């Protein structure tokens, strides 16, 4: 008798509350952003990566093994490429490991933890909107850093705010301590003279 193969991520349909939650997550997926991301990734990595079938499932299948993501992050580094080994594999744990390498490299590049997706968000298709958010944050960083490695239209992603450090002398800092901010008000000339609050308490 032949053994029946079962896929790791094969799950039955969800019902009730879990269905509502999944529908809400799915509604955050942006098809217009998908087109921008696909265009950017193909320009950034070369046309050899191909293009996915339109739609969420095509986008997931295209990125699922982590290889395209790893090529993408490597293309943003002029030297010292962060992902040393990019190898396509049919094995689930190898694909997840490749996605994990991309995530670690993206964090080193400067993507914040709050903008990161989890491996299962992509691999199991749990939250592809989170994958879009991570890729958008990566694109924004690439545009902002302006290191000459970004290949695409700068208008696709917004520029992140740059740090604007200020150096104040000790003299300026001391002068600032004497300034009373208007939102704090002032107590100059304030006293309780002439104020009465009814009869004083009688002590017997």
XYZ file of C-alpha atoms in Angstrom:
204
model
C 0.000 0.000 0.000
C 1.479 3.369 -1.069
C 2.037 5.963 1.634
C -0.029 9.072 1.201
C 2.092 12.250 1.246
C 0.792 15.062 3.355
C 2.026 18.656 2.921
C 3.111 20.545 6.021
C 1.026 23.631 5.412
C -2.109 21.853 4.228
C -4.892 22.998 6.480
C -8.596 22.548 6.099
C -10.944 25.491 5.755
C -11.372 27.670 8.808
C -14.777 28.461 10.277
C -16.298 30.880 12.757
C -13.963 33.235 14.558
C -10.767 31.965 12.911
C -12.405 32.517 9.499
C -13.299 36.109 10.453
C -9.761 36.769 11.678
C -8.239 35.344 8.486
C -10.652 37.404 6.341
C -9.619 40.549 8.195
C -5.910 39.775 7.650
C -6.557 38.997 3.972
C -8.390 42.300 3.479
C -5.179 44.217 4.333
C -3.383 42.774 1.292
C -2.903 45.492 -1.352
C -2.962 44.361 -5.028
C -1.603 47.753 -6.204
C 1.340 47.487 -3.824
C 1.914 43.948 -5.101
C 2.467 45.329 -8.626
C 4.972 47.918 -7.358
C 6.863 45.319 -5.296
C 7.004 42.836 -8.198
C 8.285 45.559 -10.545
C 10.924 46.661 -8.016
C 12.095 43.111 -7.223
C 12.460 42.222 -10.933
C 14.449 45.425 -11.580
C 16.552 44.962 -8.460
C 17.344 41.270 -9.009
C 17.270 41.157 -12.851
C 14.582 39.615 -15.016
C 15.942 36.116 -14.296
C 13.664 35.958 -11.228
C 10.627 36.053 -13.518
C 7.250 37.414 -12.495
C 4.539 35.774 -10.404
C 0.981 35.003 -11.369
C -1.121 38.056 -10.442
C -2.779 37.821 -7.028
C -1.922 36.910 -3.497
C -1.327 33.210 -4.060
C 0.964 33.840 -7.033
C 2.928 36.394 -4.984
C 3.312 33.895 -2.138
C 4.388 31.043 -4.442
C 6.964 33.331 -6.108
C 8.651 34.292 -2.820
C 7.939 31.155 -0.768
C 11.334 29.420 -1.078
C 13.186 32.566 0.094
C 15.647 32.631 -2.831
C 14.278 35.752 -4.532
C 14.124 37.544 -1.171
C 17.750 36.604 -0.498
C 18.808 37.881 -3.932
C 16.882 41.093 -3.231
C 18.613 41.810 0.082
C 22.036 40.908 -1.362
C 21.470 43.367 -4.227
C 21.153 46.219 -1.702
C 24.659 45.621 -0.347
C 27.522 46.880 -2.540
C 29.915 44.454 -0.832
C 29.863 41.892 1.991
C 26.621 40.281 0.836
C 24.738 39.122 3.972
C 23.206 35.905 2.558
C 26.174 33.737 1.612
C 24.307 30.722 0.232
C 21.188 30.991 -1.913
C 19.958 27.557 -2.846
C 16.506 26.490 -3.973
C 15.209 23.384 -2.243
C 11.943 21.451 -2.273
C 12.351 20.759 1.473
C 10.174 22.899 3.730
C 12.752 23.488 6.461
C 15.364 24.620 3.893
C 12.910 27.111 2.395
C 12.036 28.449 5.840
C 15.736 28.711 6.673
C 16.296 30.746 3.487
C 13.433 33.115 4.453
C 14.940 33.413 7.933
C 18.311 34.411 6.433
C 16.552 37.153 4.459
C 14.840 38.425 7.633
C 18.127 38.526 9.567
C 19.836 40.396 6.719
C 16.907 42.845 6.418
C 17.218 43.595 10.133
C 20.957 44.247 9.710
C 20.096 46.579 6.816
C 17.886 48.576 9.180
C 14.306 47.277 8.892
C 12.736 47.564 12.350
C 11.339 44.522 14.143
C 7.835 46.002 14.039
C 7.993 46.062 10.222
C 9.156 42.440 9.958
C 6.981 39.517 8.953
C 7.322 36.083 10.529
C 8.527 33.153 8.414
C 5.095 31.466 8.618
C 3.405 34.652 7.364
C 4.995 33.982 3.985
C 5.610 30.241 3.974
C 2.107 29.264 5.079
C 0.474 32.357 3.561
C -0.871 33.433 6.962
C -0.297 37.188 6.516
C 0.939 38.323 3.112
C 0.107 41.946 4.002
C 2.905 41.701 6.608
C 5.256 40.484 3.844
C 4.271 43.537 1.781
C 4.907 45.783 4.797
C 8.426 44.375 5.253
C 9.286 44.758 1.569
C 7.913 48.329 1.557
C 10.028 49.193 4.605
C 13.057 47.692 2.857
C 12.354 49.748 -0.276
C 11.929 52.914 1.799
C 15.250 52.296 3.516
C 17.013 51.697 0.192
C 15.630 54.992 -1.194
C 16.542 56.849 2.020
C 20.095 55.480 2.275
C 20.745 56.440 -1.363
C 23.892 54.279 -1.588
C 23.578 53.710 -5.316
C 22.296 50.137 -4.963
C 18.564 50.922 -5.365
C 17.198 50.107 -8.853
C 13.732 51.497 -9.278
C 11.572 54.561 -9.224
C 12.256 56.546 -6.011
C 8.575 57.579 -5.994
C 7.548 53.951 -5.311
C 8.575 54.231 -1.663
C 8.541 57.135 0.775
C 11.805 58.409 2.220
C 12.210 57.728 5.906
C 12.962 60.632 8.244
C 16.647 61.102 8.900
C 18.111 61.581 12.342
C 18.800 65.249 13.020
C 21.108 65.407 16.030
C 21.762 68.746 17.628
C 24.735 69.672 19.765
C 24.081 72.333 22.368
C 26.843 73.934 24.422
C 26.709 73.771 28.223
C 25.856 77.469 28.212
C 22.836 76.898 25.955
C 21.695 73.975 28.102
C 21.875 76.097 31.300
C 19.963 78.936 29.628
C 17.272 76.462 28.577
C 16.689 75.389 32.169
C 15.572 78.925 33.092
C 12.928 79.079 30.378
C 9.456 78.175 31.549
C 7.492 76.606 28.771
C 4.152 78.279 28.087
C 2.320 75.000 28.498
C 3.563 74.830 32.097
C 2.157 78.216 33.034
C 3.791 80.490 35.552
C 3.375 81.027 39.306
C 4.938 84.499 39.440
C 2.920 86.821 41.644
C 0.619 84.041 42.802
C -0.410 83.888 46.438
C -3.462 82.854 48.458
C -3.767 86.218 50.106
C -7.393 87.322 50.474
C -8.843 83.947 49.543
C -11.434 82.342 51.786
C -13.041 78.944 51.533
C -15.987 79.158 53.879
C -15.937 78.850 57.625
C -12.879 77.392 59.367
C -13.236 73.970 60.923
C -14.511 74.037 64.490
C -12.446 72.060 66.964
C -14.331 71.251 70.181
